Each structure stands twice: as C-alpha cells, then as structure tokens.
Short mmCIF file of C-alpha atoms and ligand atoms in Angstrom, two decimals:
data_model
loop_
_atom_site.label_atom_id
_atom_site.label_comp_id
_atom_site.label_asym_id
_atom_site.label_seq_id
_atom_site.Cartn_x
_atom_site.Cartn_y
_atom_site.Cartn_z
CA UNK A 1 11.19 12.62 -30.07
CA UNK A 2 8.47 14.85 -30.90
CA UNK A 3 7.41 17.89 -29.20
CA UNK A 4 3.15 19.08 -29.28
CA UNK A 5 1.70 22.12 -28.16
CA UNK A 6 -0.38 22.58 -24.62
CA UNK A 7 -2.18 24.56 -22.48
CA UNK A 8 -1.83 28.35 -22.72
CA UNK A 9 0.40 28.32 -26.29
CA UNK A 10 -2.39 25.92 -27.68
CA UNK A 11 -5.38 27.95 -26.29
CA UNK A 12 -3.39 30.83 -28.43
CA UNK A 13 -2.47 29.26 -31.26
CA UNK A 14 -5.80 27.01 -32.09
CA UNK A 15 -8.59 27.92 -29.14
CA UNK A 16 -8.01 24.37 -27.33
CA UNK A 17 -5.76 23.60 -24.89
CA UNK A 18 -5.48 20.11 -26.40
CA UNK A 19 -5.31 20.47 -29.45
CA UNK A 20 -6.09 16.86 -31.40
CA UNK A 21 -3.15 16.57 -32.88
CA UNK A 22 -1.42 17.06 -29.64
CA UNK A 23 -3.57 14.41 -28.32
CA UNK A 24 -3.11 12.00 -30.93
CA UNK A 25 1.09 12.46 -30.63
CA UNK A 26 0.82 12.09 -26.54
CA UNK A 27 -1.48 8.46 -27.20
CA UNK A 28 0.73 7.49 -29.70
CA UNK A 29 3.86 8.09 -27.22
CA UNK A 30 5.91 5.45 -25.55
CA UNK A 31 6.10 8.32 -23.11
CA UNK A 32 5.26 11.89 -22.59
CA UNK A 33 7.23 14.72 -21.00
CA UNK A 34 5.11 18.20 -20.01
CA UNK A 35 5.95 21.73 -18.78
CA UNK A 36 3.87 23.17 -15.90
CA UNK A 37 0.73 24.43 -17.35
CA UNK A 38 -1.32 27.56 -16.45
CA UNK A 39 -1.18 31.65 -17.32
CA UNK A 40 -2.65 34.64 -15.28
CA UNK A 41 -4.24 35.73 -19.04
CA UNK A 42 -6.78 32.72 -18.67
CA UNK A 43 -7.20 33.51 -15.03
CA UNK A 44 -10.87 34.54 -15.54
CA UNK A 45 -12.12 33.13 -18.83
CA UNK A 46 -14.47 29.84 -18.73
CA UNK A 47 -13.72 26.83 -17.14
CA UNK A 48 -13.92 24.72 -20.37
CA UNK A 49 -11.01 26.96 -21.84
CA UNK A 50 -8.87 27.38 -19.18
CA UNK A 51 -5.13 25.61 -19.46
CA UNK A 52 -6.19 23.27 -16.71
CA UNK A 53 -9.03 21.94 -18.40
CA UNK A 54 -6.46 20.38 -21.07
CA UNK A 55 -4.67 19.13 -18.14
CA UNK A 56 -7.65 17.27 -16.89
CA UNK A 57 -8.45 15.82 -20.28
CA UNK A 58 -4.96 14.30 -21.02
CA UNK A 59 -4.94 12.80 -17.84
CA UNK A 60 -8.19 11.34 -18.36
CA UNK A 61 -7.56 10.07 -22.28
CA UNK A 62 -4.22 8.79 -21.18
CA UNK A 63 -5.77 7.53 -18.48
CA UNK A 64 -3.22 7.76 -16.47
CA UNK A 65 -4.81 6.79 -12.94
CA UNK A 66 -1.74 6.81 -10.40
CA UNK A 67 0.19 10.05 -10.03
CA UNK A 68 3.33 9.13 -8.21
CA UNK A 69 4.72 12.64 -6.85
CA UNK A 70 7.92 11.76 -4.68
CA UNK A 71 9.31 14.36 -2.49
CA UNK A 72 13.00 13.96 -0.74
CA UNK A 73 14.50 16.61 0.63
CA UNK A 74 18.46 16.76 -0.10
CA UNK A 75 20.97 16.58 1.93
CA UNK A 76 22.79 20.38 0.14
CA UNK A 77 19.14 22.21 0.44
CA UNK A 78 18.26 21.00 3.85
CA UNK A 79 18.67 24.21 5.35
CA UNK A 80 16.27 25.77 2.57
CA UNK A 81 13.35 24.32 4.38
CA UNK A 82 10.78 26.49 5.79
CA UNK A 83 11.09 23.42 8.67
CA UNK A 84 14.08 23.47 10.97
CA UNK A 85 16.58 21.33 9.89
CA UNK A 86 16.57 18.30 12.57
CA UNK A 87 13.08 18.31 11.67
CA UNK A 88 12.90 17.80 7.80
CA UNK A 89 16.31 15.97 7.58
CA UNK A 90 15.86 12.72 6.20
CA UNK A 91 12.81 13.26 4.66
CA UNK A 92 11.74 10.46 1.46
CA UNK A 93 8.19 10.36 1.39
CA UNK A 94 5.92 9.17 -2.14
CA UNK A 95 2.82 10.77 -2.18
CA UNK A 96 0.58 8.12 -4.69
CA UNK A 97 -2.58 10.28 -5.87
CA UNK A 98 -5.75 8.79 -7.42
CA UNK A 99 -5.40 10.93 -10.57
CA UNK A 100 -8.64 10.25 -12.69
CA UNK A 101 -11.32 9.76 -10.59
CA UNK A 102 -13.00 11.40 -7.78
CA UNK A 103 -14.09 14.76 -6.96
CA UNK A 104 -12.09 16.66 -9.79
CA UNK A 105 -14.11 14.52 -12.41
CA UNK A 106 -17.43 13.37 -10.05
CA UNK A 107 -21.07 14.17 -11.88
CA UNK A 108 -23.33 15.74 -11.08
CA UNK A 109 -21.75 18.41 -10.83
CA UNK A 110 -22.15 22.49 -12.32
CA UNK A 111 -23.28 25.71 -11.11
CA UNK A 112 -27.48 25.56 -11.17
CA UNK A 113 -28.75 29.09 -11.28
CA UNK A 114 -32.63 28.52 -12.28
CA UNK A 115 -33.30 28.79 -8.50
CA UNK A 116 -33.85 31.72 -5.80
CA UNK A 117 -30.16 31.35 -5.21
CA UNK A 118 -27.56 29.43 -7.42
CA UNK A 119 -26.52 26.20 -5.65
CA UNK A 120 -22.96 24.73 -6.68
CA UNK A 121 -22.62 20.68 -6.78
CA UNK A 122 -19.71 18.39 -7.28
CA UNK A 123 -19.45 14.87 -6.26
CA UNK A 124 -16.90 12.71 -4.90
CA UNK A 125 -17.24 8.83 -6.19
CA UNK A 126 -15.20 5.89 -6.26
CA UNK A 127 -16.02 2.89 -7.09
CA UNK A 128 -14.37 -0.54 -5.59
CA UNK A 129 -12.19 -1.05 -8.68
CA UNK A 130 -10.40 2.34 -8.52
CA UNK A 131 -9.88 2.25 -5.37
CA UNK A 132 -7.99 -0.99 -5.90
CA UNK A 133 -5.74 -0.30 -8.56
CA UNK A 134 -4.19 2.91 -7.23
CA UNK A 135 -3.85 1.14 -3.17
CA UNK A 136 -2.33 -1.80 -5.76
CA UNK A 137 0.18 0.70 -6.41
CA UNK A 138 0.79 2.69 -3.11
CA UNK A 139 1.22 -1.32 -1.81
CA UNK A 140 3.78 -2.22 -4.54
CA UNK A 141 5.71 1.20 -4.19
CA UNK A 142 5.88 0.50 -0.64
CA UNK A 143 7.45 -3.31 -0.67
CA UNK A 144 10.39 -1.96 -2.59
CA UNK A 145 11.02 0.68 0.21
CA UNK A 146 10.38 1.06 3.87
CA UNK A 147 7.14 -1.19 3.93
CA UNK A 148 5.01 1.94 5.19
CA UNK A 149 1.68 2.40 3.90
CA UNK A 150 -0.18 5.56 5.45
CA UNK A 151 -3.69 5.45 2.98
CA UNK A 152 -5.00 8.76 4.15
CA UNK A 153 -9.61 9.32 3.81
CA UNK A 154 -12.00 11.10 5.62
CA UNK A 155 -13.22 7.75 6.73
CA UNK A 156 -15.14 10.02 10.23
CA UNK A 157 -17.22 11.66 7.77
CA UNK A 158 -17.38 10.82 3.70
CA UNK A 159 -18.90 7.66 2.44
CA UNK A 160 -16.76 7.74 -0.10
CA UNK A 161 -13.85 7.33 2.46
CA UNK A 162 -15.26 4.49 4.33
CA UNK A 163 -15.63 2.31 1.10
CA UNK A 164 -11.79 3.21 0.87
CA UNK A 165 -10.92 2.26 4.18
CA UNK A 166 -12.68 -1.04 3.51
CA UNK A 167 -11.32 -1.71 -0.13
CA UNK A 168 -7.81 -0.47 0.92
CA UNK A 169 -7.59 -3.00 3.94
CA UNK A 170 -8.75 -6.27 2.24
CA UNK A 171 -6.28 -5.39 -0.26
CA UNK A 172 -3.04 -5.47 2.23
CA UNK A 173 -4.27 -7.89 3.72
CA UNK A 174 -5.08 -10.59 0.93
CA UNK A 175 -2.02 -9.23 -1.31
CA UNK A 176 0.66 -7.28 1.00
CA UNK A 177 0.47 -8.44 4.38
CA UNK A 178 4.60 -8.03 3.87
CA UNK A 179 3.82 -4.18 4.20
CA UNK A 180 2.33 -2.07 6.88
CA UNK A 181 -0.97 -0.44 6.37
CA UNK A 182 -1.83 2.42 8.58
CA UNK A 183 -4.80 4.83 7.97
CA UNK A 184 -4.84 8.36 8.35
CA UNK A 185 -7.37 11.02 8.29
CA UNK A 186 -6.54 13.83 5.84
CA UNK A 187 -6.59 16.73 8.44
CA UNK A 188 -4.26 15.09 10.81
CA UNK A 189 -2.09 13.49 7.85
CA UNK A 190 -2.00 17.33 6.71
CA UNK A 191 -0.38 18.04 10.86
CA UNK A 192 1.83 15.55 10.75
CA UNK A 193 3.25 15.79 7.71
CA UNK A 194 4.89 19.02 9.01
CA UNK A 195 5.55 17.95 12.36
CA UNK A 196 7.22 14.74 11.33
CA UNK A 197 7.58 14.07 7.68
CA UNK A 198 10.49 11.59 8.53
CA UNK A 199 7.21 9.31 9.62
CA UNK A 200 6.07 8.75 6.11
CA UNK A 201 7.26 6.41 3.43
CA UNK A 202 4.67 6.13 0.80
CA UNK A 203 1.09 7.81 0.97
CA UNK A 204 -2.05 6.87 -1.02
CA UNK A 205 -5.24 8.73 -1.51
CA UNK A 206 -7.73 10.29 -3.36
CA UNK A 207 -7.42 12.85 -5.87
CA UNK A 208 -8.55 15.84 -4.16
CA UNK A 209 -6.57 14.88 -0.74
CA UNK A 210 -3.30 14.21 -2.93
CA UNK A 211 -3.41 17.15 -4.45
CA UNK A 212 -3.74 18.94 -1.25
CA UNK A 213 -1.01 16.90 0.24
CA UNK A 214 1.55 16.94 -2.53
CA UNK A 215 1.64 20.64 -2.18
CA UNK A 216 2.27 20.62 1.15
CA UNK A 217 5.13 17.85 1.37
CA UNK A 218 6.71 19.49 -1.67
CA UNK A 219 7.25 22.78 0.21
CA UNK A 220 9.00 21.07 2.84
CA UNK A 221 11.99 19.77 0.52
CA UNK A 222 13.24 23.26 -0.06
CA UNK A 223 11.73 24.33 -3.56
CA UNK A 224 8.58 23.12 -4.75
CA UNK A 225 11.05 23.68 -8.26
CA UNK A 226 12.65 20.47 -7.53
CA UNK A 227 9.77 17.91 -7.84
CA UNK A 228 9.36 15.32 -10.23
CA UNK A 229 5.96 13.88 -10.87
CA UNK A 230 4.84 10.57 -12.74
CA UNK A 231 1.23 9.79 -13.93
CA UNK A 232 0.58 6.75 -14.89
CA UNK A 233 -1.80 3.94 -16.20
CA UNK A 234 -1.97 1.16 -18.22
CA UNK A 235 -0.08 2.04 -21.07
CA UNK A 236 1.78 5.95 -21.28
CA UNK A 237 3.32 7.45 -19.03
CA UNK A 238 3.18 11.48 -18.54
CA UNK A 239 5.48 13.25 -16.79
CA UNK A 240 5.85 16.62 -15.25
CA UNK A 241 7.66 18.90 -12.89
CA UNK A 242 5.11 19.39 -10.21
CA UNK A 243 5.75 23.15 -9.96
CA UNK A 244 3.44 25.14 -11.86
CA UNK A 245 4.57 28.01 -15.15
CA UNK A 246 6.06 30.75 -12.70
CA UNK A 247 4.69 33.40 -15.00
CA UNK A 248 6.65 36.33 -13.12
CA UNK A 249 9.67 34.38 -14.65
CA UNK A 250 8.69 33.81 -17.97
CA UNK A 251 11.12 34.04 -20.69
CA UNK A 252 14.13 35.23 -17.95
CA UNK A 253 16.01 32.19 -17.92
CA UNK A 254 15.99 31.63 -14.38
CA UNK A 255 13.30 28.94 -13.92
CA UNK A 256 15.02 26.24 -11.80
CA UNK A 257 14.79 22.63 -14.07
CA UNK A 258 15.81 19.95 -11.63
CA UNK A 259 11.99 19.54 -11.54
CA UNK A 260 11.78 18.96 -15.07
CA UNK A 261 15.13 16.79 -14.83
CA UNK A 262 14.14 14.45 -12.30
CA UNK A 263 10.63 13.75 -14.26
CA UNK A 264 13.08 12.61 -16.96
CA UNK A 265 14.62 9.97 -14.68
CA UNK A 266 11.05 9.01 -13.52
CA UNK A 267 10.49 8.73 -17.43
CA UNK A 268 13.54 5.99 -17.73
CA UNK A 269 12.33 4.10 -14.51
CA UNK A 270 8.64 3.92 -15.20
CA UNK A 271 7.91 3.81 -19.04
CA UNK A 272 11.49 2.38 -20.28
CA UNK A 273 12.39 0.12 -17.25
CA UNK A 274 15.96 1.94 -17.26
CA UNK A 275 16.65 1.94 -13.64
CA UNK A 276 20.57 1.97 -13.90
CA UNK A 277 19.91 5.40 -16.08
CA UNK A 278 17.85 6.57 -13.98
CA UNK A 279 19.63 6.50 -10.81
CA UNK A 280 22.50 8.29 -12.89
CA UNK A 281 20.44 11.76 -13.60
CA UNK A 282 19.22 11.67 -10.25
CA UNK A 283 22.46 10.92 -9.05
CA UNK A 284 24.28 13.89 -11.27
CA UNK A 285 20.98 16.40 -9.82
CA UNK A 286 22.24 15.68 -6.21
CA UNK A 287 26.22 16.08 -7.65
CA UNK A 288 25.10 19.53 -8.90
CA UNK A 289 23.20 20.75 -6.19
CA UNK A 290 26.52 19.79 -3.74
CA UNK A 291 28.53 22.02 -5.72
CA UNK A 292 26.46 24.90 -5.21
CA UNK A 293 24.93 24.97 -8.82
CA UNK A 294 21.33 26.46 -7.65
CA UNK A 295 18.44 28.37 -9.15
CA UNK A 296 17.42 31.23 -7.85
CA UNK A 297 14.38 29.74 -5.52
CA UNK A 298 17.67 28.16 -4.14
CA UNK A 299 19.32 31.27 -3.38
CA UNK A 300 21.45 30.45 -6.27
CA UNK A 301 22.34 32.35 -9.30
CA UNK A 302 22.41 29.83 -11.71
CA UNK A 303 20.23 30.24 -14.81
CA UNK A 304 18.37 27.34 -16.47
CA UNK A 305 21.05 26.38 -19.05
CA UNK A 306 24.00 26.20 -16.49
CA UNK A 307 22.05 24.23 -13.96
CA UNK A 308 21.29 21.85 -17.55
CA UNK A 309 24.81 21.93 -17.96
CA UNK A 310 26.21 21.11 -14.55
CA UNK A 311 23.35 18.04 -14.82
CA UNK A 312 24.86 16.49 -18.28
CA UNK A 313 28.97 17.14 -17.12
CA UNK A 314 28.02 15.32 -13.59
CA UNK A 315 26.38 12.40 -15.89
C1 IPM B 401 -1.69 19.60 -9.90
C2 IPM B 401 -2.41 20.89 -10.22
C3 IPM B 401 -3.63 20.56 -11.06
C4 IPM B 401 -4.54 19.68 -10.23
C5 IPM B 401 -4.39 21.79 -11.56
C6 IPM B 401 -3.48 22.73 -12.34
C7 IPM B 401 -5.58 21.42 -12.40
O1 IPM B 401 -2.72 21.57 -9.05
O2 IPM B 401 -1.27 18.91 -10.83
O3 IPM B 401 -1.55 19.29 -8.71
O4 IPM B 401 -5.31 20.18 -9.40
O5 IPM B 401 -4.48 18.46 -10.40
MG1 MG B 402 -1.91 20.71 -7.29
#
C-alpha cells in the first residue's frame, strides 16, 4: 500500500491538488482508496485551484466512467431517516452515474465577459458510445439483482436526453431483454425517490442528474456518513466515501467511517474480485451498527477508532 497526497493538503503542500506524483501512484494502482475532498479555505479562490478540480481530473485520467454509489438503508438506523419508517424500510437502491462525461466536462464552456453583459456557457454532450458503456453497466448491475432498470433523462426537453432514451433502449433490448427497462424523467425520479424509494433497484444516468440524485437517496438511509462509492473504468478502480470532509469536525475524532469502510468492501468486490471478503466487512458494518456502535450523525457517541474497532472484532 501506498498512500499520496490530494485535494486541500496537496493545494498546501505543492499548489496542485493533484500533484503528479500523486497521479502517477493512483495510475499505477491496482486500486485506489480516497477521503472526501473539499475545505471552506478554497471556498472562493479560482476554479482551476479549487480541491474539486483535482477531483475532476483523477476521475477523468483514471477514466473511471461508471460511478456506482449504492445506498441501503439498515435495518438498526431505520428510524434515523428523515422518511417515516414504513416508508424507507427496505430500501436497496444503486444509483449508476455517468462519471466522465457530460455537463461537468462539456466544451464550450467559460464565463465570456467581452460583451455588454457576461454570458455563462456549459454544454451537456454525449455521444452514442458513452452512453452505452455506462447503460452496459446499470444493465449488468441490474441482472444480478432485482432486474429493475429505471434510466432516468430529460428526454421532454434536452437533446442530449433523447439520444439517451434511444441508445439506452436498443441496448436492453438487443443485450438484456432478461431485465426491465423503465425510463424516468429526472424531476419526477427526484419525487419518487422520496415517496417510494422501495420502487428502485438500480438507476442509471447522466452525470449531472446522478449527482443530484445520489445526494438525495443517500439522505434517506440515515447518514449520508454511511455511503460507499465506486468509480470505475477500464482498468483502476477509485473509491470513496460519498460524504464530503465535514470541516466543522476536522481533527475531533468523531467523523463516522462506515463510509470509508464500506468503499473498502466495494474495493475487494470490484478491483480484486473478492466477493466472499467483501460480504464479510459489510457484514461486520451491519454487526456493529446492531450493537449500538454509532457515530455521532447516528446519535451515537462512538469516535472514529472505536467504530474501526468494533468493524475488525465483528470480522
Ligand atoms: C460528488 C461531488 C463532486 C461532484 C464535487 C465535489 C466536484 O459532489 O462526488 O458527488 O460534483 O461530482
Ligand atoms: Mg455530489
């Protein structure tokens, strides 16, 4: 193992948030495991040297495409929901986000202020190919659950969208017809993911919509602290807690792990094929949280180290 620096320590420590030899490390990686990235300091400096920016680019130069953000609610924090309890109960939904494409990475794009009044442009494209690959993987993610496909556009209005529709539909039907497709518009995906999150099984869309989503479903499980995220592509895998730095807790001791944790068991699955392991840390995460070992987003006192430690004894 070998650890690199990233985001707001590397803007500190060399002026880049990706640092190259960071870069170089995280290519040459069978695998690579992050901490939430982002600090109030770089709030208002430049885009191009903000945290996020180095973010962006590791995504991109790992290209790391499909960004698999799962979020179950358990069983012990079911009552931590800001749903009622008959109504999030049960939830296991997989949000599948097009990760490298898009809106987030669209050209043009920029702030033009040579004009009477500066105009702001980004632009959302896709082309048939990535729209493929990451439906390839909502469709694949899907056959190995509940056979539920909700693809989720803005088919009643964006271009973009309607190409989607179109690509995501031959796909099912020339490779999956074992799973069903539905489609969903991203305003009334956004309703009924709190009205009935029980509905969904796996989601795929773009990456603006996903990252809009994936907030929202992650709330519902109880603590946005306890999600797991997995990016990945053709070769490594990154991995991340989907929670962002908590500065107000910085340095206390108190940030709540399982996050963090459960990437690690998305780390064995995806990049190392270890399913049996695993199963195992996510089955030791729910052991802890039964006996009460909770963070204090939980309502639990637990500090990081004993919630690490109740994780390894239940392993
Ligand atoms: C996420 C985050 C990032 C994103 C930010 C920090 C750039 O919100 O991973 O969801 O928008 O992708
Ligand atoms: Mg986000």
């Amino acid at each position: 193992m070998q650890s690199g620096i990233f985001g707001a320590a590397a803007i500190r420590a060399t002026g880049d948030p990706l640092p190259a030899e960071t870069l170089t490390m995280a290519k040459a990686a069978g695998a690579v495991l992050m901490g939430a990235v982002g600090h109030p300091d770089f709030d208002t400096v430049a885009p191009e040297k903000r945290p996020e920016k180095g973010l962006l680019r590791v995504r991109k130069e790992l290209a790391v495409f499909a960004n698999i953000r799962p979020a179950y609610c358990y069983k012990a924090l079911e009552t931590m929901s800001p749903l009622r309890q008959e109504v999030v109960s049960g939830t296991d939904l997989i949000i599948v986000r097009e990760l490298t494409g898009g809106i987030y990475y669209g050209t043009p794009r920029g702030v033009d202020r040579s004009g009477p009044e500066p105009i702001g442009t980004n632009t959302m494209v896709y082309s048939r190919s990535e729209i493929e690959r990451i439906a390839r993987w909502g469709f694949k993610l899907a056959q190995g659950r509940r056979k539920l496909l909700t693809s989720v556009d803005k088919a009643n209005v964006l271009d973009t969208s309607q190409l989607w529709r179109e690509v995501v539909t031959e796909l099912g039907a020339k490779e999956f017809p074992d799973v069903k497709l539905e489609h969903q518009l991203v305003d009334s995906c956004a309703m009924l993911i709190i009205t009935k999150p029980t509905h969904f099984d796996v989601v795929v869309t773009e990456n603006l919509f996903g990252d809009i989503l994936s907030d929202e479903a992650a709330v519902l499980t109880g603590s946005i602290g306890m999600l797991p995220s997995a990016s990945l592509g053709e070769r490594t895998g990154l991995y991340e807690p989907v929670h962002g730095s908590a500065p107000d807790i910085a340095g206390k001791g108190i940030a709540n792990p399982y996050g963090t944790i459960l990437s690690s068991a998305m780390m064995l699955r995806h990049s190392f094929g270890l399913e049996k392991e695993a199963a195992a840390v996510e089955a030791a995460v729910s052991k802890a949280l039964n006996s009460g070992v909770r963070t204090r987003d939980l309502k639990g006192e637990a500090t990081t180290t004993q919630v690490g430690a109740a994780v390894v004894a239940a392993l």
